CSV table of C-alpha atoms in Angstrom, one decimal:
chain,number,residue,atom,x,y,z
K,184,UNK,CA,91.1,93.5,118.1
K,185,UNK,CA,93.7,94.0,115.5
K,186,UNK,CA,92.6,96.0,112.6
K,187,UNK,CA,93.8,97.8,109.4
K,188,UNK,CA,92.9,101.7,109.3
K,189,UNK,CA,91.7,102.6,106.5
K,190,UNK,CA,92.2,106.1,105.0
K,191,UNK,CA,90.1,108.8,103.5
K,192,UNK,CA,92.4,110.5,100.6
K,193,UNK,CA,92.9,114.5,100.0
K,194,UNK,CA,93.3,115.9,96.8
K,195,UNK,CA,95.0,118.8,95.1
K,196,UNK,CA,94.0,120.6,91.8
K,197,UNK,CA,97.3,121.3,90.1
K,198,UNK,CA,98.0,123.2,86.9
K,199,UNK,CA,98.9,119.9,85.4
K,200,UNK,CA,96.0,117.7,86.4
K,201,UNK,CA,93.1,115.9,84.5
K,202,UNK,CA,90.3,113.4,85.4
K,203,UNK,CA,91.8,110.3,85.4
K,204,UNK,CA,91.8,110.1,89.3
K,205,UNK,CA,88.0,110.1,88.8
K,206,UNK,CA,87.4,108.4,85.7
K,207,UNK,CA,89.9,105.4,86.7
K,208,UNK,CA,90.1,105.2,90.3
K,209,UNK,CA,86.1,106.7,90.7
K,210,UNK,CA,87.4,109.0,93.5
K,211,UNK,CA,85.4,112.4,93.9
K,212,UNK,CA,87.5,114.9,92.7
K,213,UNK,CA,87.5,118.7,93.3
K,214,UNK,CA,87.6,119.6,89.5
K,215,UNK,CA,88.8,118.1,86.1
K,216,UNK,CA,92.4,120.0,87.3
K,217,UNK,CA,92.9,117.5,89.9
K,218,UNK,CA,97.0,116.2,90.1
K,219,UNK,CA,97.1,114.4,92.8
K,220,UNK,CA,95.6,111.9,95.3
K,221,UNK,CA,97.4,112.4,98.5
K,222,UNK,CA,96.4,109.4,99.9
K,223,UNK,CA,98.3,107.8,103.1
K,224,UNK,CA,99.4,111.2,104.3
K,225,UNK,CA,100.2,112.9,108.0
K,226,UNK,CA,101.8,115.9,105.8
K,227,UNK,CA,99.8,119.1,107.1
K,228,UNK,CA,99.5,120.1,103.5
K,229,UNK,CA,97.1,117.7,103.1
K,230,UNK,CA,96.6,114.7,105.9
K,231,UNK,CA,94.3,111.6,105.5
K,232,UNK,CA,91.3,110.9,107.7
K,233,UNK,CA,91.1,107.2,109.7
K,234,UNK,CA,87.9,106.5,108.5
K,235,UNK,CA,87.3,103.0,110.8
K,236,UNK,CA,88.6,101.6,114.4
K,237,UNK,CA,89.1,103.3,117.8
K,238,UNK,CA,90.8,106.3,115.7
K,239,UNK,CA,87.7,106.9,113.3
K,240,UNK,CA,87.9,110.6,112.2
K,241,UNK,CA,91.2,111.2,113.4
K,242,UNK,CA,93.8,112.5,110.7
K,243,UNK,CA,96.9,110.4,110.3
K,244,UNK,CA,99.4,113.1,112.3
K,245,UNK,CA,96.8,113.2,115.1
K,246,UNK,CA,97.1,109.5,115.3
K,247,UNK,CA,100.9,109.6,114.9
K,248,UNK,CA,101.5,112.4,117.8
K,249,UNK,CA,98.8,110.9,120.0
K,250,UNK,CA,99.0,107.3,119.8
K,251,UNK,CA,102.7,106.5,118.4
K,252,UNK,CA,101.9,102.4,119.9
K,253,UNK,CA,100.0,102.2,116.7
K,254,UNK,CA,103.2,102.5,115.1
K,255,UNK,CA,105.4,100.7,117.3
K,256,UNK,CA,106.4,103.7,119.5
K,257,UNK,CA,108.4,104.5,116.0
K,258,UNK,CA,110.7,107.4,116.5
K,259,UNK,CA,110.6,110.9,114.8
K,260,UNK,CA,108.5,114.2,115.0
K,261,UNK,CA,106.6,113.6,112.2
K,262,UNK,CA,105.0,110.8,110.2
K,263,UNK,CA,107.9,109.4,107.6
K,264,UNK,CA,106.1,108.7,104.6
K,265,UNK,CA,103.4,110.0,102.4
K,266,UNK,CA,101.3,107.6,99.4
K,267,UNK,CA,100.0,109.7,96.2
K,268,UNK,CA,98.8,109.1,93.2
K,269,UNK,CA,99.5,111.4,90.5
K,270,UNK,CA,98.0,112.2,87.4
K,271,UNK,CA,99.7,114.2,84.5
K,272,UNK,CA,97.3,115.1,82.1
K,273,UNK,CA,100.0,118.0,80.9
K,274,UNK,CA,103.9,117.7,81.9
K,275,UNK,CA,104.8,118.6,85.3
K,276,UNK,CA,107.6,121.1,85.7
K,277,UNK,CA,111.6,120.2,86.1
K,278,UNK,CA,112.3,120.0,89.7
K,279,UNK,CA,114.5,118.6,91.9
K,280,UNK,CA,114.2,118.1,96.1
K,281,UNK,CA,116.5,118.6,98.7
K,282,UNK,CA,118.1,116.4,100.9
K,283,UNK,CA,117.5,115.8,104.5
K,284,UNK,CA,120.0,118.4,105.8
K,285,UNK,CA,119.6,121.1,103.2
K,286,UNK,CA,115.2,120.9,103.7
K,287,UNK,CA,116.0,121.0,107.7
K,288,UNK,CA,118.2,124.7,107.4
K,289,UNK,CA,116.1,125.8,105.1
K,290,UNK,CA,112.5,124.6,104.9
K,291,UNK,CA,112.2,123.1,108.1
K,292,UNK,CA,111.0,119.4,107.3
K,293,UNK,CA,112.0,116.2,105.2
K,294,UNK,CA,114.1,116.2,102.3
K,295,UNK,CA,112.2,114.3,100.0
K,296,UNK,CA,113.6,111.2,98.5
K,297,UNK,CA,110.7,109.6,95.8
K,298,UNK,CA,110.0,106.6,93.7
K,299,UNK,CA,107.4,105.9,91.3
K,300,UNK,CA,105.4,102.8,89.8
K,301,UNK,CA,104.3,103.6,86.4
K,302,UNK,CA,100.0,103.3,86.8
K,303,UNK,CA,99.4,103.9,83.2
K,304,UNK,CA,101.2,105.7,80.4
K,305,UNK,CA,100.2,106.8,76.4
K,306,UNK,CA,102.0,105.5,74.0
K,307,UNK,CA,105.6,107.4,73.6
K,308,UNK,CA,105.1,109.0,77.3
K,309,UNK,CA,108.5,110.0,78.6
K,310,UNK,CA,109.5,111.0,81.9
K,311,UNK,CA,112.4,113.6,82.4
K,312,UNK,CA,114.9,111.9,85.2
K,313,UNK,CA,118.4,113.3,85.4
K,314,UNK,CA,120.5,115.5,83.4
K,315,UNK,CA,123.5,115.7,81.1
K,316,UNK,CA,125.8,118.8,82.9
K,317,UNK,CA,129.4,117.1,83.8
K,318,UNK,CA,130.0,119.8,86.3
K,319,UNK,CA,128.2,122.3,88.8
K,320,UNK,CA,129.1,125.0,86.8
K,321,UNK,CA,128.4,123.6,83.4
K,322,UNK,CA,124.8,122.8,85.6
K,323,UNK,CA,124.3,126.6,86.8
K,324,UNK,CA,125.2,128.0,83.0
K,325,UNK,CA,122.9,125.9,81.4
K,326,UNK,CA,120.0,126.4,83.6
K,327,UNK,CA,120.4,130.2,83.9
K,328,UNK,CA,120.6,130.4,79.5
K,329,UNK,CA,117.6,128.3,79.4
K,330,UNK,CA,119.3,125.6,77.4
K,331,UNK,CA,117.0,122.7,78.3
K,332,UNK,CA,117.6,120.4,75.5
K,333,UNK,CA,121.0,120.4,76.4
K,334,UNK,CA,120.1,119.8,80.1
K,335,UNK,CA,117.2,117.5,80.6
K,336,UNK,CA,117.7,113.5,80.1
K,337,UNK,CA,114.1,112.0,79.0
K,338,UNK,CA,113.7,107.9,79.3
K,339,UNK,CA,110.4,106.1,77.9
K,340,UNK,CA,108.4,104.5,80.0
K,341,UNK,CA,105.3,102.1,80.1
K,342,UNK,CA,103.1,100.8,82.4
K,343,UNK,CA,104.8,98.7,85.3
K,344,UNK,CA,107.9,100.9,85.2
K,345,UNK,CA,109.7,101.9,88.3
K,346,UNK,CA,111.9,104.4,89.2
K,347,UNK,CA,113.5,105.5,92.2
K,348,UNK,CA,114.3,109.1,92.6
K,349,UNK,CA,116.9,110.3,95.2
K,350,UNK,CA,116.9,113.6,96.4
K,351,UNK,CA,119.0,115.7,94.1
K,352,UNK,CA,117.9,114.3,91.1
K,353,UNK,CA,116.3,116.6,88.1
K,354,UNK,CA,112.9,114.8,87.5
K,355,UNK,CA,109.3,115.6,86.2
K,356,UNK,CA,106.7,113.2,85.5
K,357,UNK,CA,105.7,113.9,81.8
K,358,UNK,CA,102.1,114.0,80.0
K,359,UNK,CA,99.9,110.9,79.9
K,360,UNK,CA,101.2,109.1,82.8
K,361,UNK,CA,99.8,108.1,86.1
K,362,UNK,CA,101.5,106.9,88.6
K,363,UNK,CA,102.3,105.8,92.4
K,364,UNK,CA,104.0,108.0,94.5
K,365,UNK,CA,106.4,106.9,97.7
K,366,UNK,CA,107.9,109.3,98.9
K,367,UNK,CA,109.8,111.2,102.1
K,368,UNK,CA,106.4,113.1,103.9
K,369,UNK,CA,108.3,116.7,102.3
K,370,UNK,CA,106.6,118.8,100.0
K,371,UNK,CA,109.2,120.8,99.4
K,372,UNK,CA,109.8,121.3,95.5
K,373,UNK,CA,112.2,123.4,93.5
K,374,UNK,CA,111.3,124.4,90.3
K,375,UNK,CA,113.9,125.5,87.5
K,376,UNK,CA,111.7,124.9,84.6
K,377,UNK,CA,107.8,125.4,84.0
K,378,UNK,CA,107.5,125.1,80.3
K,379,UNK,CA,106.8,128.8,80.4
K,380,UNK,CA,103.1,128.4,81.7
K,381,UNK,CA,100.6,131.1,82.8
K,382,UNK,CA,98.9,129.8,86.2
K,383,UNK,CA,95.3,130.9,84.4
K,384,UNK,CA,93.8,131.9,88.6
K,385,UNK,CA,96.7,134.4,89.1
K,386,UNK,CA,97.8,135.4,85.4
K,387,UNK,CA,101.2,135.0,86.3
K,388,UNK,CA,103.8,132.4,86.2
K,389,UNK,CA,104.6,129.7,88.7
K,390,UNK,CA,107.6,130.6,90.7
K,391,UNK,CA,110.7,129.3,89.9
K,392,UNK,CA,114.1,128.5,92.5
K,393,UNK,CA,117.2,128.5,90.3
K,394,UNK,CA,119.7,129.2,93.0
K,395,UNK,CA,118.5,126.4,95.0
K,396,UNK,CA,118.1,123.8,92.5
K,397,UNK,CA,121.6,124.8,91.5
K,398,UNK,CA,122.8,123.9,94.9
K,399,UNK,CA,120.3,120.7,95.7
K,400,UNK,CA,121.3,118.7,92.1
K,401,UNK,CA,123.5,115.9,92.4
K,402,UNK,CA,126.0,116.6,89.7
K,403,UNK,CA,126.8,114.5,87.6
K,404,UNK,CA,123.4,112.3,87.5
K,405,UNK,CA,124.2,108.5,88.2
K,406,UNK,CA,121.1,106.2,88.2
K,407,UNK,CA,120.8,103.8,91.0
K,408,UNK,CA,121.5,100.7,91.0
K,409,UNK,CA,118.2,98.8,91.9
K,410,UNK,CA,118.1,94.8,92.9
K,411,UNK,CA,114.3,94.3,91.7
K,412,UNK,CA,113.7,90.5,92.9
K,413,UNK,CA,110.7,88.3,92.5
K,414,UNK,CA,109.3,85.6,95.0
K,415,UNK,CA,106.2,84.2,95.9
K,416,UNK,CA,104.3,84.2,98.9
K,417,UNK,CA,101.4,81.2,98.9
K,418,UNK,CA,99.8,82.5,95.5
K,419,UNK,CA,100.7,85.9,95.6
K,420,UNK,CA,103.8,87.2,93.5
K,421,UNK,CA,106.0,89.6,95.4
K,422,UNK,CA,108.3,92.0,93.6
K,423,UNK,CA,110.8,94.0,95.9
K,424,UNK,CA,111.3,97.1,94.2
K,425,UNK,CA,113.4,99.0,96.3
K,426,UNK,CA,114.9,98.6,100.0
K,427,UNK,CA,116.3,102.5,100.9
K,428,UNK,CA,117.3,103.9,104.5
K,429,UNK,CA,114.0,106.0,103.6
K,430,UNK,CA,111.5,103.2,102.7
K,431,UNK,CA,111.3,99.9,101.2
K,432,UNK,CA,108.5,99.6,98.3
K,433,UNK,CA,106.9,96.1,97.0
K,434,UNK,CA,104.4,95.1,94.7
K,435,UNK,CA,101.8,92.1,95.6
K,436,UNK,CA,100.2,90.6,92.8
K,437,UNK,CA,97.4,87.9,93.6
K,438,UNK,CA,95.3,86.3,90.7
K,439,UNK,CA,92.5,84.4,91.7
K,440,UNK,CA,94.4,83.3,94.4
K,441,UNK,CA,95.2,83.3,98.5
K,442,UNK,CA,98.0,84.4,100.5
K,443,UNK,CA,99.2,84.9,103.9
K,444,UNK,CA,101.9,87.5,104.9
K,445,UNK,CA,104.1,88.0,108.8
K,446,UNK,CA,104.7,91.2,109.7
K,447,UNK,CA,109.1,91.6,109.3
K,448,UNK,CA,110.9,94.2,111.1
K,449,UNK,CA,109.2,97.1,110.4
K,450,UNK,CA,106.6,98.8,112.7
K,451,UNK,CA,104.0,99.2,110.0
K,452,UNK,CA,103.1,98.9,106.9
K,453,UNK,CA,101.1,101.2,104.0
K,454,UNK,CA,99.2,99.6,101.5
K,455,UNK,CA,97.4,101.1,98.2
K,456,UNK,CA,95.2,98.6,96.1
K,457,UNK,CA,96.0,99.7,92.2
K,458,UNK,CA,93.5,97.3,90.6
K,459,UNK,CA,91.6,94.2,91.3
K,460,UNK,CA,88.8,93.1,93.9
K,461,UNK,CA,89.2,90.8,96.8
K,462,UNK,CA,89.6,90.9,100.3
K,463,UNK,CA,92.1,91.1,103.6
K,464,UNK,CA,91.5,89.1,106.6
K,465,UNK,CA,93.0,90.6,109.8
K,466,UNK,CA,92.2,88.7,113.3
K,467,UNK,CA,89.8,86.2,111.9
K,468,UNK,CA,87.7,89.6,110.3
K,469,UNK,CA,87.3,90.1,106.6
K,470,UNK,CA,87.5,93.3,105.0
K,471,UNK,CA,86.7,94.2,101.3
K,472,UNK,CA,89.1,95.6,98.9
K,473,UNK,CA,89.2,97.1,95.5
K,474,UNK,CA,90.6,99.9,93.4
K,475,UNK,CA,91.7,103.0,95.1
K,476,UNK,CA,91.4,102.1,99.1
K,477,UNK,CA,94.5,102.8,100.9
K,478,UNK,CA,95.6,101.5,104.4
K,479,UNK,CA,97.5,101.0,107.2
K,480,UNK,CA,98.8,98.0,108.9
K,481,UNK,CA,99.8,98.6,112.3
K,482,UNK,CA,102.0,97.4,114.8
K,483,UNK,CA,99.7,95.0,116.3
K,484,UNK,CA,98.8,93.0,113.5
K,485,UNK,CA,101.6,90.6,112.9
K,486,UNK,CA,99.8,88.6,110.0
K,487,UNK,CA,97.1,89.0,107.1
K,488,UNK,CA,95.8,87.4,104.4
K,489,UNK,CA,95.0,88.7,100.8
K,490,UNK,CA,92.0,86.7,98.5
K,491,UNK,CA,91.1,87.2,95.5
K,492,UNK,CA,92.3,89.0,92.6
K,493,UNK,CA,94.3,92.3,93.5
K,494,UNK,CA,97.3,94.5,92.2
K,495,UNK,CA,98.8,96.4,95.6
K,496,UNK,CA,101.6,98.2,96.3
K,497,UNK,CA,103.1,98.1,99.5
K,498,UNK,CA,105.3,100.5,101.4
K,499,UNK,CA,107.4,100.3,105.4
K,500,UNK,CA,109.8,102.7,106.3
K,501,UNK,CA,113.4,102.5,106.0
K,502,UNK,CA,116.2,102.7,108.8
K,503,UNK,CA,115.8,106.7,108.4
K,504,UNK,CA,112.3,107.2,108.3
């Protein structure tokens, strides 16, 4: 029988985290420092646990390397794509990640090529995404003499923002904002500022990689240029965010309603429920949904249906993945 596999999340205290992850999503979390929800994830930092089907108690990579049909015999050594949730209860630091070339000579994975959907966000949040330099050089001098407010290029935001974030681009998700995470399955960061923080464990400051971020930035910034359409399926509304060679990312928005969905070209699809209760029927079987419960669906099932009222956001890989 065709089935989605759904997945148990792991999380990760980070200097930067809060409680939101528990107070909003009701997840268990590890301590009221608790950044992020990794939470359709094959990464070995961090992999998710099948917790239903033939594959109950497998992690995601165990299910990739030893049951790839699941996938559609997709190709690749590892798992393409990872889900988080994030929450910034203090600003993260300015980084930027490398593409797919650079992370393979010298970290040995992904490059890691990100977007996010804007969860929840104080009023006057801002995010830092791209800079002002003209020229590498004008980059390097700026970031060795510390001049930041020179550097860093902050935009508002609010909730239902999206923002798609290419390797190469400065970034950092800033205080009082939650948010979805699709990303490349890398986590391989470079840090070139860290507000000056004392990690309060080790007494020290986080390390920083100047040199690297120097030679990972796309200079000069350009945002991209993002088609954001709108259609409906039955009574669901259906906004494509983004359609990359690394992943594709919608949101399906149901309210009080029904709606059936066929499987497209891609091999599978990952699914994160933001809000909202309902259900998914798969094969003639209902399965409950609500806030917080990730999934996959698989190559075998060629068509669902969502009921009830639900906020999701839906993920496939792109050509590259």
């Amino acid at each position: 029988m065709s089935e989605p596999y759904f997945l148990k999340p792991v999380f990760h205290e980070k200097i930067w985290g809060g409680t939101k992850l528990h107070d909003d999503f009701d997840y268990d979390i590890p301590s009221d420092h608790t950044g992020e929800c990794w939470a359709i994830s094959a990464h070995p930092h961090g992999p998710a646990t099948v917790e239903n089907g033939p594959y109950a108690g497998m992690t995601l990579d165990q299910v990739w390397a030893e049951h790839r049909d699941v996938f559609g015999n997709a190709k690749g050594d590892v798992f393409p794509l990872l889900t988080k949730i994030l929450d910034a209860s203090e600003d993260l630091s300015v980084q930027v990640h490398p593409d797919d070339a650079y992370a393979a000579e010298h970290e040995h994975e992904l490059g890691k090529t990100e977007c996010w959907y804007v969860i929840a966000a104080e009023p006057g949040a801002t995010m830092i995404y791209g800079h002002h330099a003209k020229t590498r050089e004008q980059l390097a001098e700026w970031i060795n003499n510390g001049e930041w407010d020179k550097l860093l290029r902050r935009v508002p935001v609010k909730p239902g923002d999206f923002l798609y974030v290419p390797s190469g681009t400065i970034h950092a998700v800033g205080k009082g904002i939650m948010v979805l995470e699709t990303q490349q399955s890398s986590d391989t960061t470079y840090r070139l500022y860290d507000w000056d923080r004392v990690d309060k464990t080790t007494g020290q400051k986080r390390e920083l990689h100047l040199q690297q971020s120097i030679d990972t930035t796309n200079v000069p910034h350009h945002d991209p240029d993002l088609d954001i359409t709108t259609t409906q399926v039955g009574d669901a509304t259906v906004t494509k965010y983004v359609q990359s060679p690394f992943f594709g990312v919608w949101q399906w928005r149901l309210t009080n309603g029904q709606a059936t969905f066929n499987r497209g070209s891609a091999p599978y699809t990952l699914v994160s429920v933001l809000d909202g209760q309902g259900s998914i029927t798969v094969d003639g079987q209902d399965y409950p949904l609500s806030k917080g419960i990730h999934f996959i669906l698989p190559f075998d099932v060629k068509q669902w249906t969502l009921k009830g009222d639900l906020q999701i956001i839906a993920s496939e890989p792109g050509a590259k993945a």
